[in-house]
Coordinates of C-alpha atoms in Angstrom, one line a residue:
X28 CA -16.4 40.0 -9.9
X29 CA -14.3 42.2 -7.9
X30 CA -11.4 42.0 -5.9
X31 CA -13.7 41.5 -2.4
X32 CA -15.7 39.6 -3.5
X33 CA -13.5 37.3 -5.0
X34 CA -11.5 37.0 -1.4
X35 CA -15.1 36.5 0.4
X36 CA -15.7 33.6 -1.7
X37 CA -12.0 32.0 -1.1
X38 CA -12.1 32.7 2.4
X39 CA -15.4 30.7 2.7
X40 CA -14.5 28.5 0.4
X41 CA -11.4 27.5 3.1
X42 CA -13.8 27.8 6.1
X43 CA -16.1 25.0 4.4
X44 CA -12.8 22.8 3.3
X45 CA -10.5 22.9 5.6
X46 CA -11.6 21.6 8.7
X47 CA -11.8 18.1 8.8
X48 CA -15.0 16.3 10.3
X49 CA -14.7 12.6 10.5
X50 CA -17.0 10.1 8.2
X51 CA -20.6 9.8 9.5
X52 CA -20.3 13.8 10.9
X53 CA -20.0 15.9 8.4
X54 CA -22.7 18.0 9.9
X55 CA -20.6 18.5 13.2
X56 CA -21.1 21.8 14.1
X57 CA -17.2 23.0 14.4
X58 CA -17.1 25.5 17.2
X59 CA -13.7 27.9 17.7
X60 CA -14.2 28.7 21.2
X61 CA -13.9 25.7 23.8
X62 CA -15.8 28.0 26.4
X63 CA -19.0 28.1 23.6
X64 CA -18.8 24.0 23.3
X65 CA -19.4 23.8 26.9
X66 CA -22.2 26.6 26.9
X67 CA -24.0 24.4 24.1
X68 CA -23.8 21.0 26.1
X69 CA -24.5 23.0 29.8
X70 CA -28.2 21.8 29.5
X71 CA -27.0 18.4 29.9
X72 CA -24.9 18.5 33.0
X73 CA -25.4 20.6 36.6
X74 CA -22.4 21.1 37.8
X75 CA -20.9 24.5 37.0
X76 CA -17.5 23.7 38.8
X77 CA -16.6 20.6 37.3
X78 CA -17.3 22.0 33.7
X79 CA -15.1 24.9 34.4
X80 CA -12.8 22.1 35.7
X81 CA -13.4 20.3 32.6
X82 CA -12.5 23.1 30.6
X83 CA -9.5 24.0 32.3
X84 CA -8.1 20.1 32.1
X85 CA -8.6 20.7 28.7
X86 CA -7.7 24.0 28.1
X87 CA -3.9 23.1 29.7
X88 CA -3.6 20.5 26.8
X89 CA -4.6 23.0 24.0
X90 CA -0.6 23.7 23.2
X91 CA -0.2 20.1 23.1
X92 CA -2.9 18.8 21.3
X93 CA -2.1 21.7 18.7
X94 CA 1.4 20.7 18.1
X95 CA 0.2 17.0 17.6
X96 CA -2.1 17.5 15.2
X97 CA 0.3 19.4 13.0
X98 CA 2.3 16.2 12.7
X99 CA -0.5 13.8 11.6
X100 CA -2.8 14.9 8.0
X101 CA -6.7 14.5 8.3
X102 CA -6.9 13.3 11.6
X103 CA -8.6 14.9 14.9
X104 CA -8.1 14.2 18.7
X105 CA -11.0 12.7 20.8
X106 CA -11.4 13.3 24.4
X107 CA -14.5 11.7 26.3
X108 CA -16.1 13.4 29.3
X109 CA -18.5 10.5 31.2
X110 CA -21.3 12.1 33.4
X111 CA -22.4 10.3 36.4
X112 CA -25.8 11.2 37.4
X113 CA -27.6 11.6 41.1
X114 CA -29.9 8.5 41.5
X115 CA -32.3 10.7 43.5
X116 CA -32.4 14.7 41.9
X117 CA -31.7 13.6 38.7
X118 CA -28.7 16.2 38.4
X119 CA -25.8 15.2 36.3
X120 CA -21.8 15.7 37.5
X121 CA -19.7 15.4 34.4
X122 CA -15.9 13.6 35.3
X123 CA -12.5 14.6 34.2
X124 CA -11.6 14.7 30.6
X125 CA -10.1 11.6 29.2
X126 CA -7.7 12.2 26.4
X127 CA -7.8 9.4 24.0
X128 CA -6.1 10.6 21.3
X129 CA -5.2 10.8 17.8
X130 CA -7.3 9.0 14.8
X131 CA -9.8 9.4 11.9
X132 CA -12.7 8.0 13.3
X133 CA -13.9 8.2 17.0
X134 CA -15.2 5.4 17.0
X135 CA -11.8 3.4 16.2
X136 CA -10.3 5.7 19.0
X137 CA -12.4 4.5 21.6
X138 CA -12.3 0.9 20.4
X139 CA -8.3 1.1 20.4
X140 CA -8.3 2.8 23.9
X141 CA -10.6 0.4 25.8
X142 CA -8.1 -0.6 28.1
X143 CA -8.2 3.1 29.7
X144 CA -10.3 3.0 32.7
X145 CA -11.2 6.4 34.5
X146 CA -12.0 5.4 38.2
X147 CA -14.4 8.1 39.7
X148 CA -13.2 10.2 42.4
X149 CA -16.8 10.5 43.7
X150 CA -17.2 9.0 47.1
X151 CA -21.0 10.1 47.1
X152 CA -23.2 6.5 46.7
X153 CA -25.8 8.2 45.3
X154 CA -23.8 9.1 41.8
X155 CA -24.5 6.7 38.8
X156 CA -22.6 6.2 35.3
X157 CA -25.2 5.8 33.0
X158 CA -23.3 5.1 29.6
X159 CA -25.8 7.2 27.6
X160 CA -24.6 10.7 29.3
X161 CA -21.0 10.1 27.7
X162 CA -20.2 13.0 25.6
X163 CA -17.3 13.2 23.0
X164 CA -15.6 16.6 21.8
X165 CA -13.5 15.7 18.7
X166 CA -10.6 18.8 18.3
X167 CA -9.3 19.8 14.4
X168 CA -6.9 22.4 13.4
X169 CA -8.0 24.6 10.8
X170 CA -5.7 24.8 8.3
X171 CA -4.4 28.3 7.0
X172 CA -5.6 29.8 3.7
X173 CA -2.6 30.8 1.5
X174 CA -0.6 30.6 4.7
X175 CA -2.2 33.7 6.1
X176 CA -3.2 33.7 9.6
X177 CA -2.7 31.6 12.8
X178 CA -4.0 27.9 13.0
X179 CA -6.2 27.8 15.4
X180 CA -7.7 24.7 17.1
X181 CA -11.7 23.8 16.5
X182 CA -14.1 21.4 18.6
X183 CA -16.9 19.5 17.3
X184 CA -19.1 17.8 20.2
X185 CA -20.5 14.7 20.2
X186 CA -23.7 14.2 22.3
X187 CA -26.5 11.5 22.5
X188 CA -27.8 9.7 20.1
X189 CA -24.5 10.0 18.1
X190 CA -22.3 9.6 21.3
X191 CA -24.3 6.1 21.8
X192 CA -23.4 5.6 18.1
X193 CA -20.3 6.0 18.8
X194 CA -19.7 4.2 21.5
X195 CA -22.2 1.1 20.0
X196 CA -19.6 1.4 16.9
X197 CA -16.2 1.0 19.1
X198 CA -17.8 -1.7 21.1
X199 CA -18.9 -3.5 18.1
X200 CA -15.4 -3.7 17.0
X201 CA -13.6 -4.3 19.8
X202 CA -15.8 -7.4 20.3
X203 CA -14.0 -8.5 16.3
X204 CA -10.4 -9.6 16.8
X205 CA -10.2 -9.3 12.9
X206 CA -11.5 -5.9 12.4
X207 CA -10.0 -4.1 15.7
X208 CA -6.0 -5.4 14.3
X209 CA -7.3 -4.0 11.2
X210 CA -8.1 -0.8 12.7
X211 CA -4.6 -0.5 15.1
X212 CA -2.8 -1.4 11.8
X213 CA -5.1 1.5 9.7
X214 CA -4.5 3.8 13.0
X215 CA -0.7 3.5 12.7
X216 CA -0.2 3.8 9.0
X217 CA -2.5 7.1 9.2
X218 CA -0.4 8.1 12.4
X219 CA 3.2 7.5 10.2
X220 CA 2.0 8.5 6.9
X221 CA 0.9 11.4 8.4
X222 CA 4.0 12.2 10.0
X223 CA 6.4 12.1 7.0
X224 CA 3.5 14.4 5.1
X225 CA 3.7 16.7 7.7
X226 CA 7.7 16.6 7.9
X227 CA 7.6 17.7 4.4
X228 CA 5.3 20.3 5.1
X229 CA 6.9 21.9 8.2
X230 CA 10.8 21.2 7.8
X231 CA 13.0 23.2 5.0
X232 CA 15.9 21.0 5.6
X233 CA 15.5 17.7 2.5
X234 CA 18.5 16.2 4.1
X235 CA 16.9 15.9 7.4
X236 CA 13.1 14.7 6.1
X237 CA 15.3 11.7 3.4
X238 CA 16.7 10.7 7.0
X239 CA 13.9 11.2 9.0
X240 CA 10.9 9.4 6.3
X241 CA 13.7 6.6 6.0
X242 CA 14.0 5.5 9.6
X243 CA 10.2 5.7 9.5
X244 CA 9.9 3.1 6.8
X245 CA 12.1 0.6 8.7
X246 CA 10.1 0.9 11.7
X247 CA 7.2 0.4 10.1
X248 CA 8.4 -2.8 8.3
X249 CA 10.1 -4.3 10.8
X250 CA 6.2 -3.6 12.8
X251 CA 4.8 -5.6 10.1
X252 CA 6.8 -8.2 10.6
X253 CA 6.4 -8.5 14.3
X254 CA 2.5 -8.3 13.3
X255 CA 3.6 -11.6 10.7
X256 CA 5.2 -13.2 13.3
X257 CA 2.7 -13.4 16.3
X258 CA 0.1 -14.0 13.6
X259 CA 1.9 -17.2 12.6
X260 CA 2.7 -17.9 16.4
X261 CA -0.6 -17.6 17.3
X262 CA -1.9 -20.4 14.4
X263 CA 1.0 -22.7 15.2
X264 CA 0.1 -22.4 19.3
X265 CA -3.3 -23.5 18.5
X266 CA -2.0 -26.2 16.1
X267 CA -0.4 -27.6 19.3
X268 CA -3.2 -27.2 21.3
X269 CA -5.1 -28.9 18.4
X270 CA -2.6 -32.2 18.5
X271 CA -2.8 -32.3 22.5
X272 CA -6.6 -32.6 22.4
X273 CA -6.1 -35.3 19.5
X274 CA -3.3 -36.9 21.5
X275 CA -5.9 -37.4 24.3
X276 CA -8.6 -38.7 22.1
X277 CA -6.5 -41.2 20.6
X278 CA -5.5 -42.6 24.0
X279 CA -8.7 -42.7 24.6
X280 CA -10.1 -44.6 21.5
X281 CA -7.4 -46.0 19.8
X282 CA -9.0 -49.5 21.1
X283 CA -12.5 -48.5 20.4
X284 CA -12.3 -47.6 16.6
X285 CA -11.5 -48.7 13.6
X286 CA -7.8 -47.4 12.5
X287 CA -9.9 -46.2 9.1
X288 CA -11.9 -44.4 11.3
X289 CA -9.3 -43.5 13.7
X290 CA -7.0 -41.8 10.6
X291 CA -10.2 -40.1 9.4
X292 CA -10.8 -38.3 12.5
X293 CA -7.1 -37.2 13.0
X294 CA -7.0 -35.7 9.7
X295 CA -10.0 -33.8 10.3
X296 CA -8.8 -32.6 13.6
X297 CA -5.3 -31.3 12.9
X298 CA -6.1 -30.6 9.4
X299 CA -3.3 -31.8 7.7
X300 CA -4.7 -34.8 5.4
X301 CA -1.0 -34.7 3.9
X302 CA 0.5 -35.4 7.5
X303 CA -0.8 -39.3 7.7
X304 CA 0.1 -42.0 5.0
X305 CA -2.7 -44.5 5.2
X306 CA -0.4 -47.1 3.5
X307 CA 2.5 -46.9 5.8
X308 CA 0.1 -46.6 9.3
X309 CA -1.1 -49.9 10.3
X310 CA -1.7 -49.1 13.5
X311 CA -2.8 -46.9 16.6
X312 CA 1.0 -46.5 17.8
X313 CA 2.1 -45.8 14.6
X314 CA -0.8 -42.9 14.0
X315 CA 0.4 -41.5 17.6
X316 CA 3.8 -41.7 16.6
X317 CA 3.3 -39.4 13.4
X318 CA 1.0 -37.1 15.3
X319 CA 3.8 -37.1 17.9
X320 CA 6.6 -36.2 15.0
X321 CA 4.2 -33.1 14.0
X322 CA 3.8 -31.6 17.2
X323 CA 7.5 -31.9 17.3
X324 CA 8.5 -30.3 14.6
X325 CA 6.0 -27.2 15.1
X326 CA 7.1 -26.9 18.7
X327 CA 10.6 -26.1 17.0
X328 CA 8.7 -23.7 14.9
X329 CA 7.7 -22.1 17.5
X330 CA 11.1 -21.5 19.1
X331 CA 12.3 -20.5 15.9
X332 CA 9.4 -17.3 16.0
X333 CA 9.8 -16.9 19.5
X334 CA 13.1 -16.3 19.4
X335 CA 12.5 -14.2 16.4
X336 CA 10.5 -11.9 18.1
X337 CA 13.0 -11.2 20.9
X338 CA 15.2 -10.4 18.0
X339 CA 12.7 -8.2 16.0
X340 CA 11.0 -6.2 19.6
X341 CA 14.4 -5.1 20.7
X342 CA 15.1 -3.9 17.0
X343 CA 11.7 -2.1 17.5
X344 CA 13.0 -0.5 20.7
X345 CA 16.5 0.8 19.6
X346 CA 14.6 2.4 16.0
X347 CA 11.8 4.2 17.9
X348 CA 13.9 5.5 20.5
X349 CA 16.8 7.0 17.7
X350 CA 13.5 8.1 16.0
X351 CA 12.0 9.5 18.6
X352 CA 15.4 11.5 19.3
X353 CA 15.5 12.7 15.9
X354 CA 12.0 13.8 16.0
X355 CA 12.8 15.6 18.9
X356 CA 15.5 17.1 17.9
X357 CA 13.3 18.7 14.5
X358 CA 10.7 20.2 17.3
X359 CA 7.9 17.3 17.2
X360 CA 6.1 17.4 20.7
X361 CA 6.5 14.6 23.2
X362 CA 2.3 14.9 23.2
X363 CA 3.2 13.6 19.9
X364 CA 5.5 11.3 20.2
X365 CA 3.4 9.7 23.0
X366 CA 0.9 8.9 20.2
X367 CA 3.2 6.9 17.9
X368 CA 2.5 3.0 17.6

């Protein structure tokens, strides 16, 4: 094999390994020309001006989007373009870009940004969103081979049916408290683990990454323990709400039932069998009395996280912001920075 040949086959070797397509789209056809992404979804929209509008919006963000994705390792950035459609004609109007940012899935992206709400500019009443004419575009950078060459910025797009996979996916999971804290905590860790890989990577200076990856760590234990906290918060809240409601019932029926029937149906209720002594509760009063007690002594648990949580937010504040300067100061982009948990 000769010396050509042997630099074709490493060359395409990198073109087919380096540019990262998320799970479920590995057959994304990964385009280098935003221009040529908007030629190939043209058939679906009508408007020529608000693509080239499109395109522009997006175009401006290039730089940005660029330096961001050199700080985070296998990640892309998602942007969402909705389509409203003319009731009448038919003819499809595509809105401004929405730039939802950094992840490894689309799918958790759009879950994690459901709170962003693009209100249409269109005052004609003949318009219509109709979900299915969402399209996604998910931007890479392809990685250098042997540190030869510029990195340049690639777009996959993401068009019906996969778009109303996509969005089917994100919906699904933000309807699952469970799975979508499981997704912000996996969207962080790739977003920080990321970061120190990439301060490796781009920075010569060891002195500065020890200092750097350090203050990273802390922030993102003392974020786990905030997560902790509010998790145990949460339970002991609805503990409390648990004892009001049986509070209520036993004001209600503590001359209707039995008091074996009574303790039976406390215990259930607040589920802590452990909580009532059978031998030493002879009577209604006495059961509200020591469900009383309880609710006491977790409403003093629950000042005790409260105040906790003051104390653990404001440490929170004071590390991101002296991390965020220090980040700064190495040349991370604000576009960046705006993307960190």
């Amino acid at each position: 094999m000769n010396k050509s040949t042997i630099l074709i086959f490493l060359f395409s070797f990198n073109f087919l390994f380096t540019q990262y397509r998320p799970p479920g789209m590995q057959n994304m056809e990964l385009i280098n020309n935003l221009s040529d992404v908007f030629e190939d979804i043209l058939p679906l929209v009508d408007d020529i001006g608000a693509i080239n509008n499109a395109t522009n919006l997006i175009k401006q963000k290039e730089g940005l989007i660029s330096e961001s994705l050199k700080w985070t390792n296998n990640n892309g950035y998602l942007i969402r373009v909705k389509v409203l459609r003319n009731r009448y004609s038919g003819a499809k109007v595509p809105m401004a870009p929405e730039f939802l940012g950094i992840g490894s899935i689309p799918s958790d992206i759009v879950a994690l940004n459901s709170s962003k709400i693009t209100i249409s500019t269109a005052v004609d009443p003949n318009l219509i969103f109709d979900p299915d004419d969402i399209f996604y575009i998910w931007v890479t950078r392809k990685k250098r081979f042997l540190n030869i060459g510029e990195e340049k910025l690639v777009y996959g797009y993401i068009i019906n049916p996969s778009s109303t996979t996509v969005t089917m996916d994100a919906l699904n999971k933000l309807s699952n408290i469970d799975m979508l804290s499981n997704i912000r905590i996996a969207q962080r860790e790739a977003i920080l683990t990321g970061l120190i890989h990439s301060l490796k990577s781009n920075i010569k200076d060891k002195e500065k990454i020890f200092r750097t990856t350090q203050q990273i760590d802390t922030y993102r234990k003392n974020l786990e323990v905030l997560e902790k906290l509010n998790s145990n918060l949460k339970k002991n809240l609805e503990q409390i709400k648990q004892t009001d409601n049986t509070l209520n019932f036993l004001g209600i029926m503590k001359n209707i039932l039995s008091m074996a029937s009574l303790v039976n149906q406390v215990s259930v209720a607040i589920n802590k069998p452990s909580l009532l002594d059978k031998k030493k509760i002879k009577s209604p009063e006495q059961l509200i009395m020591a469900v009383t007690n309880y609710k006491m002594n977790i409403n003093k648990i629950v000042i005790e996280e409260q105040n906790k949580i003051i104390i653990i937010k404001n440490n929170i504040i004071q590390e991101k912001s002296a991390l965020m300067d220090d980040l700064r100061n190495i040349g991370v982009s604000q576009f960046m920075m705006s993307n960190l948990p």
